[in-house]
PDB file of C-alpha atoms in Angstrom:
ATOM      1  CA  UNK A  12       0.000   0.000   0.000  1.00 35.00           C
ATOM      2  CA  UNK A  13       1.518   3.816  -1.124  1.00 36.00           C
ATOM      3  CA  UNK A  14       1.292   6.187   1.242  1.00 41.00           C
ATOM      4  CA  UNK A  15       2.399   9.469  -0.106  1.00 41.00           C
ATOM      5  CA  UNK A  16       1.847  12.565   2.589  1.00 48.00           C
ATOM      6  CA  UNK A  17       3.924  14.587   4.826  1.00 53.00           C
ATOM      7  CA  UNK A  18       4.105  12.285   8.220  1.00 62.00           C
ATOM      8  CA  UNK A  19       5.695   8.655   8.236  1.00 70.00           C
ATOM      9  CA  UNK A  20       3.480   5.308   8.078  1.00 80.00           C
ATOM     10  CA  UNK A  21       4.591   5.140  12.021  1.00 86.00           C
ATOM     11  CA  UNK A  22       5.494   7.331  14.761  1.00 88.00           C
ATOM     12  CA  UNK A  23       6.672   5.289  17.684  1.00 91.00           C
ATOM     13  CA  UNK A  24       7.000   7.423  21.055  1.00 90.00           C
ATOM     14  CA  UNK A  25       6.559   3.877  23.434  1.00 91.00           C
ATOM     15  CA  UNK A  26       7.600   0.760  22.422  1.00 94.00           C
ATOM     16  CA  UNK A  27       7.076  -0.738  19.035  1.00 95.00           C
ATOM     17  CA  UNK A  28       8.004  -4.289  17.878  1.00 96.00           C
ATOM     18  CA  UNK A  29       8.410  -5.803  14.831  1.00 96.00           C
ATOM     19  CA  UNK A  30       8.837  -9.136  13.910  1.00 96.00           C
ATOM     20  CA  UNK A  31       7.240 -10.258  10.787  1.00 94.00           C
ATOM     21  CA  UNK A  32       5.561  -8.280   7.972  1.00 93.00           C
ATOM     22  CA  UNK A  33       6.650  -5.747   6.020  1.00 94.00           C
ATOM     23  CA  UNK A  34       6.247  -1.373   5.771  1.00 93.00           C
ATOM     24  CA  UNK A  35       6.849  -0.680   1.727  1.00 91.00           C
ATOM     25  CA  UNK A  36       6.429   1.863  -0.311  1.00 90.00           C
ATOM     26  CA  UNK A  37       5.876   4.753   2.180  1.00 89.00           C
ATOM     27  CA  UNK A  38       7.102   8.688   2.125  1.00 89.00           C
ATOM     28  CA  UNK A  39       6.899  11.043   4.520  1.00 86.00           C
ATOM     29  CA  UNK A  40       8.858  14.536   5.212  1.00 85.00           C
ATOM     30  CA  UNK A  41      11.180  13.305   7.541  1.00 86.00           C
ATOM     31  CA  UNK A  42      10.514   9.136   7.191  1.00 92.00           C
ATOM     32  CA  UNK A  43       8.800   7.248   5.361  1.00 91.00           C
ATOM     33  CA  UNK A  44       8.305   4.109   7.152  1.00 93.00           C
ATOM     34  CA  UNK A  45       9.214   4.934  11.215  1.00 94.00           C
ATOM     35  CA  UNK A  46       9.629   7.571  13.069  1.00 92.00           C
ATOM     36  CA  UNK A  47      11.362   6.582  16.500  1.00 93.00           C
ATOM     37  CA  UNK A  48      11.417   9.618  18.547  1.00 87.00           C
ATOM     38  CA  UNK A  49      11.385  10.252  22.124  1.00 73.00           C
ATOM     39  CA  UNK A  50       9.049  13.164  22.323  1.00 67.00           C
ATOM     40  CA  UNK A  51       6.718  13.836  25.303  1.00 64.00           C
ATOM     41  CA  UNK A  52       9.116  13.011  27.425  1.00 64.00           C
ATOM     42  CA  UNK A  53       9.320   9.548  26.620  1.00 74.00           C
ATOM     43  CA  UNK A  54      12.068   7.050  25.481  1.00 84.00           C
ATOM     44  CA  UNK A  55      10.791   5.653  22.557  1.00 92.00           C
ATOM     45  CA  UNK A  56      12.239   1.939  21.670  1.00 95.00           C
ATOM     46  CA  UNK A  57      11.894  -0.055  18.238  1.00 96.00           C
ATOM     47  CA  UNK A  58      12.611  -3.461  18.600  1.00 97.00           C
ATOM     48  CA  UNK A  59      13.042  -5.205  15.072  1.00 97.00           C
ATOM     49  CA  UNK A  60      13.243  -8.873  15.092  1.00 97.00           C
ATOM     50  CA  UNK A  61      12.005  -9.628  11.493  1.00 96.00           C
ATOM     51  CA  UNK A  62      10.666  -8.653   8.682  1.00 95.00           C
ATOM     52  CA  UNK A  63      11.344  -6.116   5.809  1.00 96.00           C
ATOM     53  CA  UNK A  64      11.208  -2.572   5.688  1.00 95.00           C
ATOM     54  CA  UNK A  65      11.495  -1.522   1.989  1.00 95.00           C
ATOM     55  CA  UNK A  66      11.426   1.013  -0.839  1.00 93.00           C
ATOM     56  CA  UNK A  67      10.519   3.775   1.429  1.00 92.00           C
ATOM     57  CA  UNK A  68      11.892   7.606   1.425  1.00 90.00           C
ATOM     58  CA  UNK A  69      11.479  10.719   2.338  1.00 91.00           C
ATOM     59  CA  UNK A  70      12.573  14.420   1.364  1.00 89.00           C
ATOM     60  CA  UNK A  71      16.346  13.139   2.364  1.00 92.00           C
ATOM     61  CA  UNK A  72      15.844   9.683   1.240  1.00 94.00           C
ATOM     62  CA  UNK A  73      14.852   8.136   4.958  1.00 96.00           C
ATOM     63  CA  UNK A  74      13.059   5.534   5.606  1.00 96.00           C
ATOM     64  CA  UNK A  75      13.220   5.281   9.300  1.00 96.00           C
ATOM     65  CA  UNK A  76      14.413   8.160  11.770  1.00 95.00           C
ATOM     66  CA  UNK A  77      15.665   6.602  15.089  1.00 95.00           C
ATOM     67  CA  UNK A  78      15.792   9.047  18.250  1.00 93.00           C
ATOM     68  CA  UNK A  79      15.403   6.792  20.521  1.00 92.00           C
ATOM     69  CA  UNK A  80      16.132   3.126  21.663  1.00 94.00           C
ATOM     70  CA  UNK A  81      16.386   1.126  18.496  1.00 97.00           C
ATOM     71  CA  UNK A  82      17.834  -2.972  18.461  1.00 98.00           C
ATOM     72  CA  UNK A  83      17.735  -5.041  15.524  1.00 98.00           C
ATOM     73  CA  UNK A  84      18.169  -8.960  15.130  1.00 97.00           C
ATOM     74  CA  UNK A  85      17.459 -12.448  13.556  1.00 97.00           C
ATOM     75  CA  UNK A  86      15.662 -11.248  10.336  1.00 97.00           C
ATOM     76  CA  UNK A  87      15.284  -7.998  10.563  1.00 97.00           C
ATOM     77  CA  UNK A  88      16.129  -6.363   6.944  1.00 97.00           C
ATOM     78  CA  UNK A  89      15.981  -2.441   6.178  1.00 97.00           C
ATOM     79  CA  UNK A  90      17.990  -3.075   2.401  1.00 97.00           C
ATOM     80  CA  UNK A  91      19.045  -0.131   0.991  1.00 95.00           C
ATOM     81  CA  UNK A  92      17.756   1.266  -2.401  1.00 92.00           C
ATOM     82  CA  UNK A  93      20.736   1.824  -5.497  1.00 88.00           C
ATOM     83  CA  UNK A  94      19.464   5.228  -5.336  1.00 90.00           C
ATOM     84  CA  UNK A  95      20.507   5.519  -1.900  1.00 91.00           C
ATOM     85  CA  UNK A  96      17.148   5.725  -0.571  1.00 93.00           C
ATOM     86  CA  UNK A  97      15.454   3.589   2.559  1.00 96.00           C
ATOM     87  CA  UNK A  98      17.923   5.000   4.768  1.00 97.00           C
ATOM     88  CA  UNK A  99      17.700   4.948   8.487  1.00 97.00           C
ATOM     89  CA  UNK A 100      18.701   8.100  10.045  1.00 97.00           C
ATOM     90  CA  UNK A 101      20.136   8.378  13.674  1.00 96.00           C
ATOM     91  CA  UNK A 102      19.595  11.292  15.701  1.00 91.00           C
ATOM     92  CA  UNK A 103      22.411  13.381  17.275  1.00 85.00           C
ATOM     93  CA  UNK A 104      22.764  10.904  19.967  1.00 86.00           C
ATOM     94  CA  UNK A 105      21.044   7.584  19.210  1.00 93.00           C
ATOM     95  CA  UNK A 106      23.083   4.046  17.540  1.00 96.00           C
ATOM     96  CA  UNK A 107      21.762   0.627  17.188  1.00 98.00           C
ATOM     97  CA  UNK A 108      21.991  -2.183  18.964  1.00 98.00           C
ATOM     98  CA  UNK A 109      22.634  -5.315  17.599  1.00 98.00           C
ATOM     99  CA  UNK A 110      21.771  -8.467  19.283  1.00 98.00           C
ATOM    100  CA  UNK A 111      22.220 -10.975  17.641  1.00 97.00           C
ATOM    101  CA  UNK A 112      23.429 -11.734  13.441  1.00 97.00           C
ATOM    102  CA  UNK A 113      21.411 -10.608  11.390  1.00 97.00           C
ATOM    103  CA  UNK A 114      20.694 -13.255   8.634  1.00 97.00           C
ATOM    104  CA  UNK A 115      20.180 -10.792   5.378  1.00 94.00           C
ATOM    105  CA  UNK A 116      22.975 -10.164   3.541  1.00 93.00           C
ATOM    106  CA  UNK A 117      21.475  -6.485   2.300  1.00 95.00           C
ATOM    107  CA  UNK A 118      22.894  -3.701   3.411  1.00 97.00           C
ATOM    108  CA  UNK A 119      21.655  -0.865   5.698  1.00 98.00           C
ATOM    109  CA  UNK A 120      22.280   2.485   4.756  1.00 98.00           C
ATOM    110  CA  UNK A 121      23.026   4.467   7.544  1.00 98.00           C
ATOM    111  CA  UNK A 122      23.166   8.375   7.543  1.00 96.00           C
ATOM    112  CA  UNK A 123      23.173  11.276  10.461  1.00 93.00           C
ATOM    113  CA  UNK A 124      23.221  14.904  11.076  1.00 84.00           C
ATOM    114  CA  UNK A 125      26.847  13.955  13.902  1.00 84.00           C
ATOM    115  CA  UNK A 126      29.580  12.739  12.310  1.00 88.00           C
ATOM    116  CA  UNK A 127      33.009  12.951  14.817  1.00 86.00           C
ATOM    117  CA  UNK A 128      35.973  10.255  15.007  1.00 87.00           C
ATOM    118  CA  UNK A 129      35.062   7.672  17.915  1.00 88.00           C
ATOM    119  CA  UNK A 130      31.348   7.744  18.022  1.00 91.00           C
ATOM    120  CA  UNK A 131      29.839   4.508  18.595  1.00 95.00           C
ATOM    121  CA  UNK A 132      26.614   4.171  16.194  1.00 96.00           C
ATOM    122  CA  UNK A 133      26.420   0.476  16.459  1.00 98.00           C
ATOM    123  CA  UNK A 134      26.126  -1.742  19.736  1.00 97.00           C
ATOM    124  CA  UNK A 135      26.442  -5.053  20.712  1.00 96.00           C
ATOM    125  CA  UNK A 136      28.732  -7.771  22.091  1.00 96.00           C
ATOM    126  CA  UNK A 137      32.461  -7.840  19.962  1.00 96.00           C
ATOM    127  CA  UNK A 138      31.538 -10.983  18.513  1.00 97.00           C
ATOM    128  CA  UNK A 139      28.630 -10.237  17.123  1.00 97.00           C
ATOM    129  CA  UNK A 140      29.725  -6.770  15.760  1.00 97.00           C
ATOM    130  CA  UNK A 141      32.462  -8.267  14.173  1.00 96.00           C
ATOM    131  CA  UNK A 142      29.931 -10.634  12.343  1.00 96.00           C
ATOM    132  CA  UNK A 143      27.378  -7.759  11.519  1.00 97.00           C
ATOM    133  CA  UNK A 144      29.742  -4.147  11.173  1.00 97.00           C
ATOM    134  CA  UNK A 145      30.405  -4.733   7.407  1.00 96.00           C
ATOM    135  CA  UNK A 146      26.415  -4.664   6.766  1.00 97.00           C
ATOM    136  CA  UNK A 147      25.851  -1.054   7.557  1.00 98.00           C
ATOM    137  CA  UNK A 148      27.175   1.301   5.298  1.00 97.00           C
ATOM    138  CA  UNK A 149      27.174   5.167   5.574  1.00 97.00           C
ATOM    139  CA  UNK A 150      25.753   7.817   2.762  1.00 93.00           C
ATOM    140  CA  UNK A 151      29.137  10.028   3.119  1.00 91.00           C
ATOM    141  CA  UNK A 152      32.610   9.232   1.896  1.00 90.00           C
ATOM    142  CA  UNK A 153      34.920  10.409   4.728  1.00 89.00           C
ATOM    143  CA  UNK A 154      33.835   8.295   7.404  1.00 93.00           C
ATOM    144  CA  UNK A 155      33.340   4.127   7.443  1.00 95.00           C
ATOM    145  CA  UNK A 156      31.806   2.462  10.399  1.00 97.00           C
ATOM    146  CA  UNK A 157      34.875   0.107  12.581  1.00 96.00           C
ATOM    147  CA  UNK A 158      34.693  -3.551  13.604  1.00 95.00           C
ATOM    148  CA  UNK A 159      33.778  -2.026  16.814  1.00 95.00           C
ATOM    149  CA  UNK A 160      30.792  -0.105  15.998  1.00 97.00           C
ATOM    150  CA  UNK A 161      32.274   2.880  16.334  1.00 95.00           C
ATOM    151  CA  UNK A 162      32.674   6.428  13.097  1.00 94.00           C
ATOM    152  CA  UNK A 163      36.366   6.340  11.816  1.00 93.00           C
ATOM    153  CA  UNK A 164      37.306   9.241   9.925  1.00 92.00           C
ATOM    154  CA  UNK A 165      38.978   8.809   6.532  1.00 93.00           C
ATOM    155  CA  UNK A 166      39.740  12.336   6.032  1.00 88.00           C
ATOM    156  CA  UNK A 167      42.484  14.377   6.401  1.00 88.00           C
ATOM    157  CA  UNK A 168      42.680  17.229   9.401  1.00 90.00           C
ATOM    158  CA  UNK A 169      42.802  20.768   8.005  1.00 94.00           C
ATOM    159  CA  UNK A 170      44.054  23.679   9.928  1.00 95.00           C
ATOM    160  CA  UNK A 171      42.885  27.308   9.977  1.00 97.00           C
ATOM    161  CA  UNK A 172      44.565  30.414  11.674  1.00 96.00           C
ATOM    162  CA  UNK A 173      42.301  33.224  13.180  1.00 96.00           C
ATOM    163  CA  UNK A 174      43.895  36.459  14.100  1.00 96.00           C
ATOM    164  CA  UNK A 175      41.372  39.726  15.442  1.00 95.00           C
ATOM    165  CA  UNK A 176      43.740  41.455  13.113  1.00 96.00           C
ATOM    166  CA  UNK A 177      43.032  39.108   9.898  1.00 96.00           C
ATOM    167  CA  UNK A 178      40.470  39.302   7.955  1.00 97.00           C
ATOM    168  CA  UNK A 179      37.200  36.428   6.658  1.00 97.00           C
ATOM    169  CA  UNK A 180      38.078  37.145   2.874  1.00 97.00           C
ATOM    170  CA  UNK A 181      41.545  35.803   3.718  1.00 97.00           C
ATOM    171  CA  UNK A 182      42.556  31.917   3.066  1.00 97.00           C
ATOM    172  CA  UNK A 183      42.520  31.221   6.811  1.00 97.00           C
ATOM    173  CA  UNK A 184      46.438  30.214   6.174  1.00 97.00           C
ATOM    174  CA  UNK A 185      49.356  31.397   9.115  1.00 95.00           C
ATOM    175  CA  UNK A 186      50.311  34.496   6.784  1.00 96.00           C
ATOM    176  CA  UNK A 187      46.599  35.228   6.256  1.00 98.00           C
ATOM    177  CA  UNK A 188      44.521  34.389   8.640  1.00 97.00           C
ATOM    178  CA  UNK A 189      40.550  34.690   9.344  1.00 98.00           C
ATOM    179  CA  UNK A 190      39.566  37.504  11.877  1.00 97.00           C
ATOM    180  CA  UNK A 191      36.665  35.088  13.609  1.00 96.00           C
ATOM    181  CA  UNK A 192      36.241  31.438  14.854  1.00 95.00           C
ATOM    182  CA  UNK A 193      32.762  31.640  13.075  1.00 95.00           C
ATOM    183  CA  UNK A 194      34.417  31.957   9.508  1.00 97.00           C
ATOM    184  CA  UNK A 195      36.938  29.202  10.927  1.00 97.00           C
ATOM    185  CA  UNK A 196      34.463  26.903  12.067  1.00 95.00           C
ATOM    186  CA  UNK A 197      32.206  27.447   8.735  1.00 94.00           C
ATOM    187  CA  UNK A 198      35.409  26.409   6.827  1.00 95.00           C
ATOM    188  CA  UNK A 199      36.047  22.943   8.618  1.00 94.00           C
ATOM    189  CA  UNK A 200      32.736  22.111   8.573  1.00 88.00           C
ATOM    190  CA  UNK A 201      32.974  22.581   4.738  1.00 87.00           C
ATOM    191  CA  UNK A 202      35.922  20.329   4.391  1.00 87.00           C
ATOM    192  CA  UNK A 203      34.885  17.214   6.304  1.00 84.00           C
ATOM    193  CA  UNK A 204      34.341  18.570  10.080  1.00 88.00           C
ATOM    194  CA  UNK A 205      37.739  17.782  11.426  1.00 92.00           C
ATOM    195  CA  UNK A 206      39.747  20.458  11.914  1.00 93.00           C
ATOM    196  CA  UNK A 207      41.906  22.302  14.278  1.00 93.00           C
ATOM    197  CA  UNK A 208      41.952  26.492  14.897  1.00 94.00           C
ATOM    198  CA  UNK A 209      45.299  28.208  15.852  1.00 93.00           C
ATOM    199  CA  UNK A 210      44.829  31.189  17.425  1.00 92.00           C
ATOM    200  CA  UNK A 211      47.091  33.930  16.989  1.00 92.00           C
ATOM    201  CA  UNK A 212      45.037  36.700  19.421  1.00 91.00           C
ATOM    202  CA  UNK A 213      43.252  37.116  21.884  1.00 89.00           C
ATOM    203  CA  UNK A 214      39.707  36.861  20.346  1.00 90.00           C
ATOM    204  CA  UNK A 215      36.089  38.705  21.265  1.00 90.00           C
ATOM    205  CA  UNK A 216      32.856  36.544  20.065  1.00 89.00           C
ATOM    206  CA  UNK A 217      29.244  38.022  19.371  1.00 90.00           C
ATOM    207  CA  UNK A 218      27.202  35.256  19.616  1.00 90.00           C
ATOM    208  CA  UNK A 219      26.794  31.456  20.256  1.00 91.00           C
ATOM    209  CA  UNK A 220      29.352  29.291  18.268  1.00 91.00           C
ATOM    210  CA  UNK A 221      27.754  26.158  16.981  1.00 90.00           C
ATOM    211  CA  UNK A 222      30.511  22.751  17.173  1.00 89.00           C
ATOM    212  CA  UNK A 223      30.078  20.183  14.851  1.00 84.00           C
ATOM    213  CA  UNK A 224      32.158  17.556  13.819  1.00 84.00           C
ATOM    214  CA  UNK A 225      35.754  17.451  15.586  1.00 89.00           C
ATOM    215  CA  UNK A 226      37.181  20.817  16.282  1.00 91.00           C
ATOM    216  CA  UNK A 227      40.377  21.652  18.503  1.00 90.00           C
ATOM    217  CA  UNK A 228      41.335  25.072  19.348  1.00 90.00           C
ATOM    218  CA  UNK A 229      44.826  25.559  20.313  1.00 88.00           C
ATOM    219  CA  UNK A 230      46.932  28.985  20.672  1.00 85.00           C
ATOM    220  CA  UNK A 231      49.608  29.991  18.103  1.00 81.00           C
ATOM    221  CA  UNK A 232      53.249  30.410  20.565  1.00 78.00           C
ATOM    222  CA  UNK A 233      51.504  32.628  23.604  1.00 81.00           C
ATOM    223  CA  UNK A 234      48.454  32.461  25.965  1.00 80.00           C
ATOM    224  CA  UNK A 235      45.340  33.469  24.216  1.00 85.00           C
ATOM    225  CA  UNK A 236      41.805  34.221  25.748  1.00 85.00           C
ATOM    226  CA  UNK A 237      38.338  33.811  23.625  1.00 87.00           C
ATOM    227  CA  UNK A 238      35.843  35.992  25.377  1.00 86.00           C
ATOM    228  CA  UNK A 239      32.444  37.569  25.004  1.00 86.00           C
ATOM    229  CA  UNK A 240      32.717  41.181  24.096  1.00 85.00           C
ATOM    230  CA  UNK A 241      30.924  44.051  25.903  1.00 83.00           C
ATOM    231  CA  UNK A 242      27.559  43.473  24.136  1.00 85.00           C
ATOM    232  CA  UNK A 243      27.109  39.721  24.422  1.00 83.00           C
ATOM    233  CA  UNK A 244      26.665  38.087  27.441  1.00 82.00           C
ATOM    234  CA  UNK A 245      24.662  34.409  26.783  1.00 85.00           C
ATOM    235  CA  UNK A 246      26.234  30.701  26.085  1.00 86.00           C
ATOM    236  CA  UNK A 247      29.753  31.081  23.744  1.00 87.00           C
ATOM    237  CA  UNK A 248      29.865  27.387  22.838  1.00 87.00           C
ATOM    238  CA  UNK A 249      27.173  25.218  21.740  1.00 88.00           C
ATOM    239  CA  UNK A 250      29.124  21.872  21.047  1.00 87.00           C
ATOM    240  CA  UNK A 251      27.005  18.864  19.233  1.00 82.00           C
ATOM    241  CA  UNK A 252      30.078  17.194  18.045  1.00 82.00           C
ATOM    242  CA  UNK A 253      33.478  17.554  20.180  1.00 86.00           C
ATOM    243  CA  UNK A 254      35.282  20.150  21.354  1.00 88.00           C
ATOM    244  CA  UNK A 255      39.238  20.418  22.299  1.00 86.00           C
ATOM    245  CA  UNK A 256      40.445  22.912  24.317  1.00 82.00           C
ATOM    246  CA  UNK A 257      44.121  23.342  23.358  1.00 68.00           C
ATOM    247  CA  UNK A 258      46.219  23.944  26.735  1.00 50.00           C
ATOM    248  CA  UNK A 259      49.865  22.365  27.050  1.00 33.00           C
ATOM    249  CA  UNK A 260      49.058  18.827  27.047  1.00 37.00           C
ATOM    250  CA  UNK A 261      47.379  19.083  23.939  1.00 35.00           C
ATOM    251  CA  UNK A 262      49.627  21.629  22.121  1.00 36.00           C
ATOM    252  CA  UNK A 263      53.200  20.568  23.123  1.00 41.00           C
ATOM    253  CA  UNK A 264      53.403  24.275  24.378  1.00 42.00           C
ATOM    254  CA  UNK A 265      54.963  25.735  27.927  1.00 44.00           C
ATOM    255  CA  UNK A 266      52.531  25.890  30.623  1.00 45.00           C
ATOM    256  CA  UNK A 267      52.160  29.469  29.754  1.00 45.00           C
ATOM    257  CA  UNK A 268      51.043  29.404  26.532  1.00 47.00           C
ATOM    258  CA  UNK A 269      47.565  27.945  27.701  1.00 52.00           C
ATOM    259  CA  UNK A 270      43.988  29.098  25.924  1.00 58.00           C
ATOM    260  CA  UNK A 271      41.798  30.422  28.224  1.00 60.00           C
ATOM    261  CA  UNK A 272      37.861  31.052  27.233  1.00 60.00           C
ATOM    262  CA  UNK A 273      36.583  33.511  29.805  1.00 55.00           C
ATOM    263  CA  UNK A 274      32.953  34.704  30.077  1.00 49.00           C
ATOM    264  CA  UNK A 275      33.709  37.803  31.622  1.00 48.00           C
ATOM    265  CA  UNK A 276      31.345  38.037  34.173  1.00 47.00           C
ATOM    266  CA  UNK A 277      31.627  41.292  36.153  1.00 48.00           C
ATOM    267  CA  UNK A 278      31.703  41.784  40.071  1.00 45.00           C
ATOM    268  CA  UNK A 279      27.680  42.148  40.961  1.00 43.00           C
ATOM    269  CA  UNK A 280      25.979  40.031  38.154  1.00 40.00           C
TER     270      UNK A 280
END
């Protein structure tokens, strides 16, 4: 049966379980099949034990969006599309357990809005994720899942300079460097999401600055501060994907030469 319309064929916020059957041929906005997310307040788990879940989309090609609790096992087959459709999509924070081999031999496409180095999108005991990793594929190029369940990154690191005397039309190179973190991050997250940011001055921010992927911030030969300036006074970093904070351990630098992020807060507030 088609079902063409803007909300998925399911929207689990308790606990749904599948284990026979099959969801085909479904498109929603977001997913076309399931929609697994803990809204309400609730932790919302899908537990598939069988059946198929097949030639579904959605605007980004997903068939199920999991933002919850979600374990697969025994028969349980979400087979990718050649178009790269009948996806499922895992929230910022949510993986898959697996508990036991799965007997198809499709593949699952997997695809999420967090990619960073180390995180574990797939669950279960080592031997069984050694038996099951190679099923699950990912939509982007510079990342392949491990034997341990875990995002490795293929990519290489780039490296941007930011100096309050530079300027964001520059390259972001050590002889011409950016004049914000903002124009910095916007460039890594351009160019895989891995990155590090020297910083060559002390540097004032104006607003929240959003971390994705794998950033590391480390100063350029002496201490440097990142603070709010005079007008700003909320959150500085909003970090979804991981954040390094460059002091001497991290940099092979003196003790002295440490970064310091201060808020500013004045005697009285």
């Amino acid at each position: 049966q088609i079902y063409i319309g803007e909300f998925p064929i399911m929207t689990n916020t308790g606990t749904f379980i599948m284990e026979g059957g099959k969801i085909i041929d479904c498109y929603g906005e977001s997913a076309g099949a399931v929609n697994n997310s803990s809204d309400y307040g609730l932790e919302a788990t899908f537990i598939m034990r069988g059946g198929d879940i097949e030639n579904n989309s959605s605007d980004d090609g997903v068939a199920v969006y999991n933002a919850g609790t979600m374990h697969m096992s025994e028969d349980a087959s979400i087979p990718m599309k050649g178009d790269k459709t009948n996806k499922v999509m895992l929230g910022a924070f949510s993986s898959i357990d697996i508990d036991s081999d799965l007997s198809s031999s499709e593949n699952i496409l997997l695809t999420t809005n967090r990619y960073i180095p180390g995180r574990q999108i797939l669950k279960g005991n080592d031997i069984i994720l050694s038996n099951n990793y190679s099923k699950f594929l990912l939509d982007v190029e510079d990342y392949r899942i491990n034997l341990n369940g875990a995002l490795e990154y293929l990519g290489e690191s780039v490296e941007y300079y930011v100096d309050a005397e530079g300027n964001d039309d520059n390259t972001g190179s050590k002889t011409s460097p950016f004049a914000t973190l903002a124009r910095a991050l916007f460039e890594i997250g351009n160019n895989g999401g891995v990155g590090v940011i020297h910083l060559c001055s002390d540097i004032e921010i104006d607003g929240p600055l959003m971390i994705f992927g794998s950033i590391k911030l480390i100063n350029e030969d002496m201490p440097y501060t990142i603070s709010r300036n005079s007008e700003y006074s909320d959150t500085m970093f909003i970090v979804f994907g991981q954040l390094e904070l460059g002091q001497s351990e991290l940099n092979n630098q003196p003790e002295i030469a440490q970064l310091t992020i201060s808020g500013y807060i004045e005697e009285g507030m």
